[in-house]
PDB file of C-alpha atoms in Angstrom:
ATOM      1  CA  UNK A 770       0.000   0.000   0.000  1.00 45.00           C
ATOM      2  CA  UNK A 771       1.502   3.173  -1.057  1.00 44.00           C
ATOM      3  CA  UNK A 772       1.223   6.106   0.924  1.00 45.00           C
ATOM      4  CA  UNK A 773       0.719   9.859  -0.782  1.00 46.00           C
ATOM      5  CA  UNK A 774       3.038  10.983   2.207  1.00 46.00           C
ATOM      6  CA  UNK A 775       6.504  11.750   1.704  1.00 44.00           C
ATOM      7  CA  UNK A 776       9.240   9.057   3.183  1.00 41.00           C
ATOM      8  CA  UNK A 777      12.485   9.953   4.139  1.00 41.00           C
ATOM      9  CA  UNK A 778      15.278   7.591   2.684  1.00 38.00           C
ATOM     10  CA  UNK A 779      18.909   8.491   3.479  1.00 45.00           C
ATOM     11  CA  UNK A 780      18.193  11.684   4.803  1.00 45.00           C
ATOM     12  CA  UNK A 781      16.579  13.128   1.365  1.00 46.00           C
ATOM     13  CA  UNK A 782      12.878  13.308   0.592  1.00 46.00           C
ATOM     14  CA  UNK A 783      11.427  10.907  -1.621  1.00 45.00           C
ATOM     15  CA  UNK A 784       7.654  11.073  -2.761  1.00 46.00           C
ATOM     16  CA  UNK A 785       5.258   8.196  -2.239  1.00 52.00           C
ATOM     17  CA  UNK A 786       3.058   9.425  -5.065  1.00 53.00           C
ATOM     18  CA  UNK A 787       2.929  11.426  -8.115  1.00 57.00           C
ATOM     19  CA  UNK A 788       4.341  14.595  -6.705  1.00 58.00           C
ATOM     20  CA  UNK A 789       7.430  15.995  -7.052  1.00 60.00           C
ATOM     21  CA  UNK A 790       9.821  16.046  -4.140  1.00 64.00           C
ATOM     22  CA  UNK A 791      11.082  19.805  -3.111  1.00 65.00           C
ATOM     23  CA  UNK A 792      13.872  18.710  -0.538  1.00 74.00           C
ATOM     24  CA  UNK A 793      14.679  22.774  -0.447  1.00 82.00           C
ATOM     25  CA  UNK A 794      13.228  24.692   2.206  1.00 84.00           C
ATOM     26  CA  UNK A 795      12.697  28.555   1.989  1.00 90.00           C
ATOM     27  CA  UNK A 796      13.255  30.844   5.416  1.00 93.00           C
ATOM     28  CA  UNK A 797      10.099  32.774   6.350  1.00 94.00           C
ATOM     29  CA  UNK A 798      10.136  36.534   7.580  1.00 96.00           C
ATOM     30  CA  UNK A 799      10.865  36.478  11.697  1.00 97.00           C
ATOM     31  CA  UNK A 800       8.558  37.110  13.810  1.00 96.00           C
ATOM     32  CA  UNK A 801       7.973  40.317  15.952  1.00 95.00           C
ATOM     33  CA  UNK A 802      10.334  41.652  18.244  1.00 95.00           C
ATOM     34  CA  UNK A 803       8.803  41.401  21.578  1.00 93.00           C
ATOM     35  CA  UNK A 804       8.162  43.477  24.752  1.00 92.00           C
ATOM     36  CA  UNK A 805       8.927  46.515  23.267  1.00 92.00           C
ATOM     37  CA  UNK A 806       9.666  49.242  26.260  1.00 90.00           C
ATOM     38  CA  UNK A 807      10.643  52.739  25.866  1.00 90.00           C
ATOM     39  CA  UNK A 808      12.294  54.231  29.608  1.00 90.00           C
ATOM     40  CA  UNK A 809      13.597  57.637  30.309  1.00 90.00           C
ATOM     41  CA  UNK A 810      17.140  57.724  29.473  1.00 89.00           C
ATOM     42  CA  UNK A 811      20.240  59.280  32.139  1.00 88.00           C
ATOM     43  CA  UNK A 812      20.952  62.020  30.259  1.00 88.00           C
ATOM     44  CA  UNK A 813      17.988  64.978  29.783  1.00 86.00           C
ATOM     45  CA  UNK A 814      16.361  64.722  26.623  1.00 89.00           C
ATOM     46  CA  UNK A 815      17.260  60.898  26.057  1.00 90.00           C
ATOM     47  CA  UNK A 816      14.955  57.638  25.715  1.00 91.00           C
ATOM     48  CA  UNK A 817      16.366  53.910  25.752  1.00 92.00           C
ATOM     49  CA  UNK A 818      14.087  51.559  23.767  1.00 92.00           C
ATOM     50  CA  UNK A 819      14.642  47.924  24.230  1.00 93.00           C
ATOM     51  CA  UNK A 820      12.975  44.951  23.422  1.00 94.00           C
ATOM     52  CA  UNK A 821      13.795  40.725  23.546  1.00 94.00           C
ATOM     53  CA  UNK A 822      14.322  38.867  20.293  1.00 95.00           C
ATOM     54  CA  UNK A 823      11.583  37.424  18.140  1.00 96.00           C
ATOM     55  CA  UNK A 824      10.196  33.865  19.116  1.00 96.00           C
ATOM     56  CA  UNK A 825      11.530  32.343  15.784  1.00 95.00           C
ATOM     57  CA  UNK A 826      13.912  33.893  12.796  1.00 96.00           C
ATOM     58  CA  UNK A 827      12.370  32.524   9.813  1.00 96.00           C
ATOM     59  CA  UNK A 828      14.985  29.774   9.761  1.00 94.00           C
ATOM     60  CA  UNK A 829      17.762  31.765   9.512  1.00 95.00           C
ATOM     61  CA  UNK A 830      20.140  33.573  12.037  1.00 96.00           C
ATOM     62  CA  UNK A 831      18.728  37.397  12.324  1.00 96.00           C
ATOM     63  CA  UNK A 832      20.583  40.159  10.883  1.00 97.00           C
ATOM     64  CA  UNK A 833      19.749  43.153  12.492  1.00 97.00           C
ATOM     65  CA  UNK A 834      16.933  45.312  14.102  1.00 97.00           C
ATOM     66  CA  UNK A 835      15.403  48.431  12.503  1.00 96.00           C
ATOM     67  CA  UNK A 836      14.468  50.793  15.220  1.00 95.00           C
ATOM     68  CA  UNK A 837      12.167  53.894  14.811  1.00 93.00           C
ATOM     69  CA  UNK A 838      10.956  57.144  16.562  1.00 89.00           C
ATOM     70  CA  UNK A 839       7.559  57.754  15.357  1.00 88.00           C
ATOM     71  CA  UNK A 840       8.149  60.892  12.981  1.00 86.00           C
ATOM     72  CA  UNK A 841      11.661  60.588  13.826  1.00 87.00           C
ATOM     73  CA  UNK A 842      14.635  59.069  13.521  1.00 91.00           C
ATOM     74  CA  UNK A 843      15.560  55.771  12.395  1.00 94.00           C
ATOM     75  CA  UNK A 844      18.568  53.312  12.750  1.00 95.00           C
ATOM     76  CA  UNK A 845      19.589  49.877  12.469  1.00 96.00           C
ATOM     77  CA  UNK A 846      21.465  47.709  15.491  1.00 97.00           C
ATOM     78  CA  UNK A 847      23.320  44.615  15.090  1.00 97.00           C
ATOM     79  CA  UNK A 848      21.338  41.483  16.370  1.00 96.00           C
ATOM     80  CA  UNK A 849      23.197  41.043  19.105  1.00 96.00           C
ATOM     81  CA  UNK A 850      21.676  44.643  20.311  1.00 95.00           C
ATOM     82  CA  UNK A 851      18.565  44.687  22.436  1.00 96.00           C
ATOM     83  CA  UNK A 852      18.226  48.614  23.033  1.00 95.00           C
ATOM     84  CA  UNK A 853      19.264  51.583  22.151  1.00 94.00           C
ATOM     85  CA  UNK A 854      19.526  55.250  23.106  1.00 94.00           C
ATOM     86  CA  UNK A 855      17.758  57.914  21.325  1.00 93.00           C
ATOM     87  CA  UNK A 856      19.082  61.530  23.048  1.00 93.00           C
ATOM     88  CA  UNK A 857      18.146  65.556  21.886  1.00 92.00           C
ATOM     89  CA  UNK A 858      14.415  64.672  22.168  1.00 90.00           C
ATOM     90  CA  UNK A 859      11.982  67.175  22.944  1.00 87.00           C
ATOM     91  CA  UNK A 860      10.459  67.096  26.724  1.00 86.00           C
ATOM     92  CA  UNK A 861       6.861  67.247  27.171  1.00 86.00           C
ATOM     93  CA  UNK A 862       5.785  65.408  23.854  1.00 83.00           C
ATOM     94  CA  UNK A 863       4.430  61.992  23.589  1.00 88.00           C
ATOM     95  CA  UNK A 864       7.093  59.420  21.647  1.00 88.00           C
ATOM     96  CA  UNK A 865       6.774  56.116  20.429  1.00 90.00           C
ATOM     97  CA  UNK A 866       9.491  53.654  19.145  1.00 91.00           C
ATOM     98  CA  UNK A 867       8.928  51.086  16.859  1.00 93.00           C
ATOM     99  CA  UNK A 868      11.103  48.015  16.130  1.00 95.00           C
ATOM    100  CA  UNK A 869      11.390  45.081  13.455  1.00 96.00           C
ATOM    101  CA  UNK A 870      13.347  42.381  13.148  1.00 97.00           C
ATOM    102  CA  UNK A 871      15.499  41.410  10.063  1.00 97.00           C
ATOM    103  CA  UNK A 872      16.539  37.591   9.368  1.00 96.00           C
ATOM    104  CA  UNK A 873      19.378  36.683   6.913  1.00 96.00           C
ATOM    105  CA  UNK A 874      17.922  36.106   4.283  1.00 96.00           C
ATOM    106  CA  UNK A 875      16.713  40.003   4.239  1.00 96.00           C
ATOM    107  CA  UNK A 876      12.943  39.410   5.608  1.00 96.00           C
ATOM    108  CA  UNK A 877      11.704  41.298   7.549  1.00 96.00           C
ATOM    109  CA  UNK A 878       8.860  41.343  10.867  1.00 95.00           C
ATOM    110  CA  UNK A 879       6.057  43.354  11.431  1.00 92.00           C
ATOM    111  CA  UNK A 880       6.408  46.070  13.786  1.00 89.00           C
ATOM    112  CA  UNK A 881       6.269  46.025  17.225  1.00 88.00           C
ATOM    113  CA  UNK A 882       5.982  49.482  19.141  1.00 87.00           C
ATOM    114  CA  UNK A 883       5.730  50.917  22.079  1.00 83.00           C
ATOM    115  CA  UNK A 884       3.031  52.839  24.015  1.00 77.00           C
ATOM    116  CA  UNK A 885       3.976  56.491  24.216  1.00 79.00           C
ATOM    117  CA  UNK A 886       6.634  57.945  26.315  1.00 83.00           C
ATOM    118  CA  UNK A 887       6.433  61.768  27.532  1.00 83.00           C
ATOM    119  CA  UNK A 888       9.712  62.986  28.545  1.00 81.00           C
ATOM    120  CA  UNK A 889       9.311  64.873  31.997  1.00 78.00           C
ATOM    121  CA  UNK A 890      11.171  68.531  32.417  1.00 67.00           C
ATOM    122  CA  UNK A 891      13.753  68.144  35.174  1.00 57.00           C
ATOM    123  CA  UNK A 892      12.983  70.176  37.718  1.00 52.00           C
ATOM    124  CA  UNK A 893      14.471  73.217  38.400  1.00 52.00           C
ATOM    125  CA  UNK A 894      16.476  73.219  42.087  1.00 52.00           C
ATOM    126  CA  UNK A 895      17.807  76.581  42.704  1.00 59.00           C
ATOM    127  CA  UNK A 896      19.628  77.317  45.985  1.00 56.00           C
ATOM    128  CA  UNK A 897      18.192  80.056  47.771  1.00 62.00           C
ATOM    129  CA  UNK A 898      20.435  80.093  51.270  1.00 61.00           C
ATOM    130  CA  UNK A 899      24.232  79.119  52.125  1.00 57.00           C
ATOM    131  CA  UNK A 900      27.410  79.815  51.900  1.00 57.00           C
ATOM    132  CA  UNK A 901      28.697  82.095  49.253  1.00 57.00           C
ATOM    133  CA  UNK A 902      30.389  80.596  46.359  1.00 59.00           C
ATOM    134  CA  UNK A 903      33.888  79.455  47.479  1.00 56.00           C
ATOM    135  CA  UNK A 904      33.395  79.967  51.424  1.00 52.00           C
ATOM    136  CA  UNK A 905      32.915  77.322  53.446  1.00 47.00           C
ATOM    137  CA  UNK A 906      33.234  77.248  57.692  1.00 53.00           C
ATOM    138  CA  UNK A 907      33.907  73.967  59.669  1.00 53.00           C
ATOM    139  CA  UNK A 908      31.286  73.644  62.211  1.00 52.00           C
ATOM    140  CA  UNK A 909      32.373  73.867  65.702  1.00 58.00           C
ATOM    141  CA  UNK A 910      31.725  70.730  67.710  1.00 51.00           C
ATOM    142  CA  UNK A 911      30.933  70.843  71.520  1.00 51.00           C
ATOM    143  CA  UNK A 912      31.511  67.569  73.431  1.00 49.00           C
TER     144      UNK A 912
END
């Protein structure tokens, strides 16, 4: 009885009916980068988006990451990179950062992006009593 399911015979595919065998297998486009976060960066001004690799590549080792600032700037990151810093932004204005993933084989994800991100103003701490610039006195201890 002949089966119209492919058998494997020394490790190449062999077909059981009329079909043609197709032993080659073409990568697919990775899936979506995922838990994409957007944080306050150190420095005024600056955002860090980062995210964890896609669940699968498409069969093929990823290339790189294309990361974007809604109406902004865009750049690509090695896939060994899970964040990056974007810095000069403005303060007070909602951002969002998208990201993709690219395999090998030059496919790309869909995008994954964040939820907005309003940069607060630092405050402003102004020093209103002390010593004058330069001047310091050594309190006296009494025992």
């Amino acid at each position: 009885m002949r089966s119209s399911q492919p058998t494997m015979r020394r490790g190449r595919p062999v077909s059981g009916g009329t079909e043609p065998s197709n032993p080659l297998t073409l990568p697919d486009a990775p899936t979506a980068p995922r838990n994409v976060v957007a944080k306050p960066g150190v420095e005024a001004g600056s955002a860090v988006g980062s995210w964890i690799q896609p669940n699968t590549t498409g069969g093929v080792p990823l290339d790189s990451y294309e990361i974007c600032l809604v109406g902004g700037e865009c750049r690509d990151e090695p896939a060994v990179t899970l964040k990056t810093t974007f810095a000069g932004l403005p303060v007070g204005t909602p951002l969002t950062f998208t990201v993709k993933a690219r395999n090998e084989a030059g496919l790309e994800s869909t995008l994954e992006s964040t939820s907005g991100l309003t940069l607060a103003v630092a405050p402003r701490v102004e020093i209103t009593s002390g010593p004058a610039e330069g001047s310091f006195t050594k309190p006296e201890a009494t025992i």
